Amino acid sequence: MIVLMQKDAAPAEIEAVIAAIEARGLRALNLPGGEHVAIGIASSIPPDLREPLASSLELLAGVDHIVHVSRPYKLASREFRRASTVVEVGGVRFGDAACVVIAGPCAVESRQQILESAAAVRAGGGCMLRGGAYKPRTSPYSFQGLHEEGLALLQEAGRESGLPTVTEVVDPHDVETVASRADMLQIGARNMQNYPLLIAVGRTSHPVLLKRGPSATIDELLFAAEYILNQGNQRVVLCERGVHPLDRAYTRNTLDLNAVPVLKEITHLPVIVDPSHGIGHARHVPAMSRAALAAGADGLIVEMHPRPREALSDGQQSLTPQQFAEMMESLRAVAGAVGRSIARPPEPASAA
Ligand code: PEP
Ligand code: MN
């Protein structure tokens, strides 16, 4: 249940609604929106309390109406917020008419590598820089990332290129450190159901890129998002990155583009696609990127490395800077064909 306040509701009226909810032992969440304040009830409401609670809240001063949300994930649902949410990250807007393209290497490997990558992202027309500093790898013998040194290098490359950055956080204890260095926190597929981590990023006000787990259903992805929203952080972008493959001989995962129109229908959160992990081979990434935008994705996150053959992780699925720039040209045509455009990178001066 969500209480939608009138446009001109006074702070004291909002407080009174929160107090009335809390008086019944429920947790109230103040959710400032574009025009109205909404107050969510972030607890499950016993069935016999639902009707009497709704009737009594409806009578309070400043209340516009009560929204009954039938989906089990309340705050992520489009029933709660009909208009699409726009998540802004350093001047880049996810969920707006223009599609956002994030690019960069799988992992930050060296100062030169990440600076070259950032320059190539900007030259090709990408909006944001990616690069992992903490790499959750299948094998403990694989490159694990440069950790804090990697974060500092990513931050330097972001500043130098004027591109906002996104990087993965794998441990709740590192959330503050990562948030102090990067503009957006990535929750990787392997951690989609790491609830302490979801709660920790939900307690920040930092934008979050939440990737779908390889065996997670769409509902499970939305419940994971709900963990973040329910802590008060509304800046969540969802990412489809492929589910367990039927045919590992040819594809690393199966990119579930079905999820894009389905998610756009049932949630107000922006949805982007990662075709690099989705298919796992650089030569097929441009086709799946075009398909993702045609399916209605709000953007893409793609791996690109200055020298993919030398990459310490995911080189086989990383585009070269030239392939990236060529792909961007073809994406402009597809975005135009579906009534969208490709977002421009922020002006370099804005990052200074
Ligand atoms: C990554 O983005 O490099 C990554 C590890 O992705 P995923 O969590 O989707 O496997
Ligand atoms: Mn990767």
GROMACS .gro file of C-alpha atoms and ligand atoms in nm:
model
  363
    1MET     CA    1   0.000   0.000   0.000
    2ILE     CA    2   0.129   0.346  -0.090
    3VAL     CA    3  -0.012   0.675   0.035
    4LEU     CA    4   0.006   0.944  -0.230
    5MET     CA    5   0.008   1.292  -0.077
    6GLN     CA    6  -0.147   1.598  -0.242
    7LYS     CA    7   0.093   1.817  -0.440
    8ASP     CA    8   0.090   2.089  -0.176
    9ALA     CA    9   0.092   1.863   0.131
   10ALA     CA   10   0.265   2.033   0.426
   11PRO     CA   11   0.563   1.863   0.597
   12ALA     CA   12   0.354   1.828   0.916
   13GLU     CA   13   0.083   1.641   0.718
   14ILE     CA   14   0.346   1.404   0.578
   15GLU     CA   15   0.482   1.349   0.928
   16ALA     CA   16   0.132   1.275   1.057
   17VAL     CA   17   0.080   1.003   0.794
   18ILE     CA   18   0.417   0.848   0.879
   19ALA     CA   19   0.330   0.855   1.250
   20ALA     CA   20  -0.009   0.690   1.183
   21ILE     CA   21   0.162   0.406   0.993
   22GLU     CA   22   0.433   0.362   1.255
   23ALA     CA   23   0.175   0.360   1.534
   24ARG     CA   24   0.054   0.028   1.390
   25GLY     CA   25   0.400  -0.122   1.413
   26LEU     CA   26   0.467  -0.083   1.036
   27ARG     CA   27   0.766   0.083   0.871
   28ALA     CA   28   0.691   0.397   0.665
   29LEU     CA   29   0.916   0.512   0.385
   30ASN     CA   30   0.909   0.874   0.270
   31LEU     CA   31   0.952   0.877  -0.109
   32PRO     CA   32   0.973   1.226  -0.256
   33GLY     CA   33   0.861   1.213  -0.621
   34GLY     CA   34   0.855   1.467  -0.904
   35GLU     CA   35   0.530   1.633  -0.793
   36HIS     CA   36   0.388   1.434  -0.505
   37VAL     CA   37   0.541   1.284  -0.196
   38ALA     CA   38   0.452   0.916  -0.167
   39ILE     CA   39   0.469   0.725   0.158
   40GLY     CA   40   0.534   0.357   0.114
   41ILE     CA   41   0.464   0.095   0.376
   42ALA     CA   42   0.780  -0.111   0.379
   43SER     CA   43   0.643  -0.402   0.582
   44SER     CA   44   0.393  -0.669   0.498
   45ILE     CA   45   0.050  -0.563   0.621
   46PRO     CA   46  -0.160  -0.830   0.796
   47PRO     CA   47  -0.466  -0.898   0.572
   48ASP     CA   48  -0.720  -0.796   0.836
   49LEU     CA   49  -0.546  -0.458   0.882
   50ARG     CA   50  -0.545  -0.362   0.512
   51GLU     CA   51  -0.895  -0.217   0.473
   52PRO     CA   52  -0.917  -0.038   0.810
   53LEU     CA   53  -0.567   0.106   0.758
   54ALA     CA   54  -0.647   0.235   0.409
   55SER     CA   55  -0.975   0.391   0.527
   56SER     CA   56  -0.814   0.568   0.822
   57LEU     CA   57  -0.515   0.697   0.621
   58GLU     CA   58  -0.743   0.827   0.347
   59LEU     CA   59  -0.906   1.061   0.599
   60LEU     CA   60  -0.582   1.229   0.708
   61ALA     CA   61  -0.512   1.586   0.597
   62GLY     CA   62  -0.299   1.620   0.284
   63VAL     CA   63  -0.364   1.265   0.159
   64ASP     CA   64  -0.460   1.249  -0.209
   65HIS     CA   65  -0.534   0.879  -0.245
   66ILE     CA   66  -0.415   0.530  -0.153
   67VAL     CA   67  -0.254   0.312  -0.418
   68HIS     CA   68  -0.305  -0.061  -0.371
   69VAL     CA   69  -0.012  -0.245  -0.527
   70SER     CA   70  -0.097  -0.602  -0.620
   71ARG     CA   71   0.256  -0.702  -0.722
   72PRO     CA   72   0.462  -0.843  -0.437
   73TYR     CA   73   0.746  -0.601  -0.509
   74LYS     CA   74   0.579  -0.273  -0.430
   75LEU     CA   75   0.825   0.007  -0.483
   76ALA     CA   76   0.969  -0.136  -0.806
   77SER     CA   77   0.624  -0.184  -0.956
   78ARG     CA   78   0.472   0.039  -1.221
   79GLU     CA   79   0.148   0.026  -1.023
   80PHE     CA   80   0.326   0.235  -0.762
   81ARG     CA   81   0.493   0.477  -1.004
   82ARG     CA   82   0.332   0.498  -1.345
   83ALA     CA   83   0.588   0.733  -1.501
   84SER     CA   84   0.926   0.588  -1.593
   85THR     CA   85   1.195   0.677  -1.341
   86VAL     CA   86   1.498   0.862  -1.468
   87VAL     CA   87   1.821   0.785  -1.281
   88GLU     CA   88   2.080   1.057  -1.322
   89VAL     CA   89   2.451   0.974  -1.288
   90GLY     CA   90   2.691   1.267  -1.325
   91GLY     CA   91   2.481   1.433  -1.595
   92VAL     CA   92   2.394   1.105  -1.774
   93ARG     CA   93   2.024   1.018  -1.764
   94PHE     CA   94   1.905   0.654  -1.766
   95GLY     CA   95   1.541   0.602  -1.859
   96ASP     CA   96   1.503   0.915  -2.070
   97ALA     CA   97   1.444   0.926  -2.447
   98ALA     CA   98   1.817   0.896  -2.523
   99CYS     CA   99   1.981   0.555  -2.471
  100VAL     CA  100   2.294   0.549  -2.255
  101VAL     CA  101   2.598   0.352  -2.369
  102ILE     CA  102   2.850   0.255  -2.101
  103ALA     CA  103   3.178   0.103  -2.222
  104GLY     CA  104   3.520   0.007  -2.093
  105PRO     CA  105   3.725  -0.294  -1.999
  106CYS     CA  106   3.607  -0.583  -1.788
  107ALA     CA  107   3.877  -0.497  -1.533
  108VAL     CA  108   4.103  -0.202  -1.459
  109GLU     CA  109   4.449  -0.346  -1.529
  110SER     CA  110   4.688  -0.051  -1.537
  111ARG     CA  111   4.691   0.328  -1.552
  112GLN     CA  112   4.770   0.329  -1.923
  113GLN     CA  113   4.503   0.070  -2.005
  114ILE     CA  114   4.221   0.254  -1.828
  115LEU     CA  115   4.323   0.599  -1.954
  116GLU     CA  116   4.336   0.468  -2.312
  117SER     CA  117   4.002   0.296  -2.262
  118ALA     CA  118   3.839   0.612  -2.132
  119ALA     CA  119   3.967   0.814  -2.427
  120ALA     CA  120   3.832   0.549  -2.668
  121VAL     CA  121   3.490   0.547  -2.497
  122ARG     CA  122   3.464   0.922  -2.538
  123ALA     CA  123   3.596   0.917  -2.895
  124GLY     CA  124   3.341   0.653  -2.990
  125GLY     CA  125   3.052   0.846  -2.831
  126GLY     CA  126   3.001   0.642  -2.511
  127CYS     CA  127   2.857   0.821  -2.208
  128MET     CA  128   3.009   0.640  -1.913
  129LEU     CA  129   3.321   0.441  -1.830
  130ARG     CA  130   3.311   0.091  -1.680
  131GLY     CA  131   3.599  -0.105  -1.527
  132GLY     CA  132   3.607  -0.361  -1.248
  133ALA     CA  133   3.843  -0.320  -0.953
  134TYR     CA  134   3.699  -0.613  -0.754
  135LYS     CA  135   3.649  -0.907  -0.987
  136PRO     CA  136   3.441  -1.201  -0.868
  137ARG     CA  137   3.602  -1.473  -1.082
  138THR     CA  138   3.493  -1.832  -1.119
  139SER     CA  139   3.849  -1.950  -1.044
  140PRO     CA  140   4.047  -1.817  -0.747
  141TYR     CA  141   4.358  -1.838  -0.971
  142SER     CA  142   4.219  -1.584  -1.222
  143PHE     CA  143   4.300  -1.211  -1.201
  144GLN     CA  144   4.099  -1.071  -0.908
  145GLY     CA  145   4.132  -0.700  -0.985
  146LEU     CA  146   4.351  -0.420  -0.849
  147HIS     CA  147   4.111  -0.336  -0.565
  148GLU     CA  148   4.172   0.011  -0.414
  149GLU     CA  149   4.445   0.092  -0.664
  150GLY     CA  150   4.201   0.003  -0.943
  151LEU     CA  151   3.936   0.232  -0.794
  152ALA     CA  152   4.181   0.522  -0.785
  153LEU     CA  153   4.285   0.461  -1.147
  154LEU     CA  154   3.921   0.440  -1.259
  155GLN     CA  155   3.847   0.765  -1.080
  156GLU     CA  156   4.144   0.932  -1.249
  157ALA     CA  157   4.036   0.807  -1.592
  158GLY     CA  158   3.679   0.923  -1.531
  159ARG     CA  159   3.797   1.269  -1.432
  160GLU     CA  160   4.039   1.298  -1.720
  161SER     CA  161   3.782   1.193  -1.982
  162GLY     CA  162   3.487   1.370  -1.817
  163LEU     CA  163   3.292   1.043  -1.810
  164PRO     CA  164   3.104   0.920  -1.501
  165THR     CA  165   3.218   0.577  -1.385
  166VAL     CA  166   3.058   0.250  -1.279
  167THR     CA  167   3.235  -0.032  -1.099
  168GLU     CA  168   3.138  -0.345  -0.912
  169VAL     CA  169   3.121  -0.374  -0.535
  170VAL     CA  170   3.127  -0.727  -0.394
  171ASP     CA  171   3.147  -0.679  -0.019
  172PRO     CA  172   2.915  -0.471   0.202
  173HIS     CA  173   3.222  -0.344   0.391
  174ASP     CA  174   3.361  -0.189   0.072
  175VAL     CA  175   3.048   0.003  -0.026
  176GLU     CA  176   3.162   0.335   0.125
  177THR     CA  177   3.509   0.312  -0.027
  178VAL     CA  178   3.375   0.225  -0.373
  179ALA     CA  179   3.109   0.498  -0.350
  180SER     CA  180   3.377   0.754  -0.265
  181ARG     CA  181   3.561   0.674  -0.591
  182ALA     CA  182   3.292   0.581  -0.847
  183ASP     CA  183   2.971   0.747  -0.964
  184MET     CA  184   2.764   0.428  -0.981
  185LEU     CA  185   2.781   0.099  -0.789
  186GLN     CA  186   2.744  -0.222  -0.987
  187ILE     CA  187   2.596  -0.529  -0.822
  188GLY     CA  188   2.720  -0.820  -1.031
  189ALA     CA  189   2.513  -1.115  -1.146
  190ARG     CA  190   2.673  -1.343  -0.886
  191ASN     CA  191   2.565  -1.107  -0.609
  192MET     CA  192   2.209  -1.033  -0.716
  193GLN     CA  193   2.079  -1.221  -0.415
  194ASN     CA  194   2.348  -1.112  -0.170
  195TYR     CA  195   2.098  -0.946   0.062
  196PRO     CA  196   2.346  -0.778   0.302
  197LEU     CA  197   2.512  -0.620  -0.004
  198LEU     CA  198   2.176  -0.504  -0.148
  199ILE     CA  199   2.084  -0.354   0.189
  200ALA     CA  200   2.424  -0.182   0.216
  201VAL     CA  201   2.392  -0.012  -0.126
  202GLY     CA  202   2.028   0.067  -0.045
  203ARG     CA  203   2.148   0.268   0.255
  204THR     CA  204   2.356   0.496   0.033
  205SER     CA  205   2.220   0.759  -0.204
  206HIS     CA  206   2.452   0.637  -0.481
  207PRO     CA  207   2.304   0.512  -0.812
  208VAL     CA  208   2.308   0.133  -0.843
  209LEU     CA  209   2.338  -0.086  -1.153
  210LEU     CA  210   2.175  -0.415  -1.056
  211LYS     CA  211   2.255  -0.710  -1.281
  212ARG     CA  212   2.025  -1.007  -1.316
  213GLY     CA  213   2.166  -1.334  -1.186
  214PRO     CA  214   2.224  -1.608  -1.446
  215SER     CA  215   1.948  -1.825  -1.299
  216ALA     CA  216   1.726  -1.552  -1.160
  217THR     CA  217   1.370  -1.504  -1.278
  218ILE     CA  218   1.236  -1.159  -1.359
  219ASP     CA  219   1.045  -1.160  -1.029
  220GLU     CA  220   1.365  -1.243  -0.837
  221LEU     CA  221   1.543  -0.952  -1.008
  222LEU     CA  222   1.262  -0.718  -0.903
  223PHE     CA  223   1.269  -0.848  -0.546
  224ALA     CA  224   1.644  -0.778  -0.541
  225ALA     CA  225   1.569  -0.423  -0.661
  226GLU     CA  226   1.305  -0.397  -0.389
  227TYR     CA  227   1.571  -0.465  -0.124
  228ILE     CA  228   1.756  -0.153  -0.242
  229LEU     CA  229   1.447   0.068  -0.288
  230ASN     CA  230   1.307  -0.038   0.046
  231GLN     CA  231   1.615   0.100   0.223
  232GLY     CA  232   1.542   0.442   0.073
  233ASN     CA  233   1.767   0.443  -0.235
  234GLN     CA  234   1.547   0.502  -0.540
  235ARG     CA  235   1.835   0.530  -0.790
  236VAL     CA  236   1.831   0.178  -0.934
  237VAL     CA  237   1.899   0.075  -1.296
  238LEU     CA  238   1.832  -0.289  -1.391
  239CYS     CA  239   2.058  -0.485  -1.627
  240GLU     CA  240   1.982  -0.797  -1.828
  241ARG     CA  241   2.311  -0.980  -1.892
  242GLY     CA  242   2.211  -1.328  -2.001
  243VAL     CA  243   2.093  -1.637  -1.823
  244HIS     CA  244   2.246  -1.985  -1.818
  245PRO     CA  245   2.301  -2.090  -2.177
  246LEU     CA  246   2.131  -2.367  -2.363
  247ASP     CA  247   2.420  -2.379  -2.604
  248ARG     CA  248   2.754  -2.310  -2.436
  249ALA     CA  249   2.937  -2.425  -2.746
  250TYR     CA  250   2.839  -2.102  -2.919
  251THR     CA  251   2.729  -1.853  -2.653
  252ARG     CA  252   2.853  -1.780  -2.299
  253ASN     CA  253   2.499  -1.709  -2.177
  254THR     CA  254   2.157  -1.670  -2.337
  255LEU     CA  255   2.077  -1.301  -2.356
  256ASP     CA  256   1.715  -1.288  -2.247
  257LEU     CA  257   1.585  -0.997  -2.451
  258ASN     CA  258   1.232  -1.110  -2.360
  259ALA     CA  259   1.308  -0.952  -2.025
  260VAL     CA  260   1.337  -0.603  -2.174
  261PRO     CA  261   0.976  -0.538  -2.284
  262VAL     CA  262   0.847  -0.740  -1.988
  263LEU     CA  263   1.045  -0.533  -1.737
  264LYS     CA  264   0.952  -0.207  -1.908
  265GLU     CA  265   0.588  -0.302  -1.863
  266ILE     CA  266   0.597  -0.404  -1.497
  267THR     CA  267   0.857  -0.171  -1.346
  268HIS     CA  268   0.922   0.202  -1.371
  269LEU     CA  269   1.299   0.149  -1.330
  270PRO     CA  270   1.533   0.195  -1.628
  271VAL     CA  271   1.650  -0.126  -1.798
  272ILE     CA  272   1.981  -0.168  -1.978
  273VAL     CA  273   2.142  -0.470  -2.146
  274ASP     CA  274   2.492  -0.618  -2.128
  275PRO     CA  275   2.544  -0.798  -2.460
  276SER     CA  276   2.912  -0.871  -2.383
  277HIS     CA  277   2.843  -1.114  -2.099
  278GLY     CA  278   2.517  -1.203  -2.270
  279ILE     CA  279   2.673  -1.366  -2.574
  280GLY     CA  280   3.039  -1.377  -2.480
  281HIS     CA  281   3.199  -1.321  -2.823
  282ALA     CA  282   3.305  -0.976  -2.941
  283ARG     CA  283   3.206  -1.040  -3.302
  284HIS     CA  284   2.842  -1.094  -3.200
  285VAL     CA  285   2.818  -0.803  -2.956
  286PRO     CA  286   2.714  -0.536  -3.213
  287ALA     CA  287   2.420  -0.747  -3.337
  288MET     CA  288   2.290  -0.809  -2.984
  289SER     CA  289   2.343  -0.442  -2.893
  290ARG     CA  290   2.124  -0.339  -3.185
  291ALA     CA  291   1.866  -0.601  -3.090
  292ALA     CA  292   1.859  -0.474  -2.730
  293LEU     CA  293   1.787  -0.117  -2.835
  294ALA     CA  294   1.524  -0.239  -3.082
  295ALA     CA  295   1.360  -0.430  -2.794
  296GLY     CA  296   1.329  -0.108  -2.592
  297ALA     CA  297   1.635  -0.107  -2.367
  298ASP     CA  298   1.728   0.226  -2.210
  299GLY     CA  299   2.095   0.162  -2.273
  300LEU     CA  300   2.384  -0.080  -2.293
  301ILE     CA  301   2.696  -0.172  -2.100
  302VAL     CA  302   2.963  -0.319  -2.327
  303GLU     CA  303   3.318  -0.437  -2.274
  304MET     CA  304   3.587  -0.267  -2.477
  305HIS     CA  305   3.964  -0.299  -2.434
  306PRO     CA  306   4.243  -0.113  -2.615
  307ARG     CA  307   4.405  -0.452  -2.690
  308PRO     CA  308   4.153  -0.731  -2.623
  309ARG     CA  309   4.412  -1.006  -2.682
  310GLU     CA  310   4.615  -0.878  -2.386
  311ALA     CA  311   4.315  -0.843  -2.154
  312LEU     CA  312   4.345  -1.005  -1.810
  313SER     CA  313   3.975  -1.087  -1.812
  314ASP     CA  314   3.702  -1.127  -2.074
  315GLY     CA  315   3.922  -1.037  -2.373
  316GLN     CA  316   3.724  -1.269  -2.602
  317GLN     CA  317   3.411  -1.062  -2.557
  318SER     CA  318   3.577  -0.719  -2.558
  319LEU     CA  319   3.543  -0.492  -2.861
  320THR     CA  320   3.842  -0.299  -2.992
  321PRO     CA  321   3.805   0.081  -2.987
  322GLN     CA  322   3.747   0.073  -3.363
  323GLN     CA  323   3.479  -0.195  -3.340
  324PHE     CA  324   3.317   0.008  -3.064
  325ALA     CA  325   3.311   0.326  -3.273
  326GLU     CA  326   3.164   0.136  -3.570
  327MET     CA  327   2.900  -0.023  -3.351
  328MET     CA  328   2.800   0.317  -3.214
  329GLU     CA  329   2.729   0.438  -3.568
  330SER     CA  330   2.494   0.147  -3.632
  331LEU     CA  331   2.325   0.199  -3.294
  332ARG     CA  332   2.231   0.553  -3.390
  333ALA     CA  333   2.032   0.419  -3.684
  334VAL     CA  334   1.852   0.157  -3.473
  335ALA     CA  335   1.774   0.405  -3.193
  336GLY     CA  336   1.631   0.644  -3.451
  337ALA     CA  337   1.417   0.368  -3.602
  338VAL     CA  338   1.249   0.306  -3.265
  339GLY     CA  339   1.200   0.674  -3.182
  340ARG     CA  340   1.501   0.708  -2.954
  341SER     CA  341   1.850   0.851  -2.982
  342ILE     CA  342   2.192   0.779  -2.833
  343ALA     CA  343   2.276   0.997  -2.534
  344ARG     CA  344   2.570   1.232  -2.579
  345PRO     CA  345   2.858   1.214  -2.329
  346PRO     CA  346   2.856   1.491  -2.069
  347GLU     CA  347   3.051   1.804  -2.162
  348PRO     CA  348   3.415   1.753  -2.047
  349ALA     CA  349   3.405   2.074  -1.841
  350SER     CA  350   3.119   1.939  -1.625
  351ALA     CA  351   3.344   1.671  -1.477
  352ALA     CA  352   3.617   1.911  -1.367
  353PEP     C1  353   3.128  -0.764  -1.533
  353PEP     O1  354   3.050  -0.670  -1.559
  353PEP     O2  355   3.249  -0.766  -1.567
  353PEP     C2  356   3.072  -0.885  -1.470
  353PEP     C3  357   3.146  -0.963  -1.392
  353PEP     O3  358   2.945  -0.905  -1.504
  353PEP     P1  359   2.838  -1.012  -1.449
  353PEP     O4  360   2.823  -0.981  -1.304
  353PEP     O5  361   2.715  -0.979  -1.530
  353PEP     O6  362   2.892  -1.149  -1.477
  354MN      MN  363   3.354  -0.905  -1.762
   0.00000   0.00000   0.00000
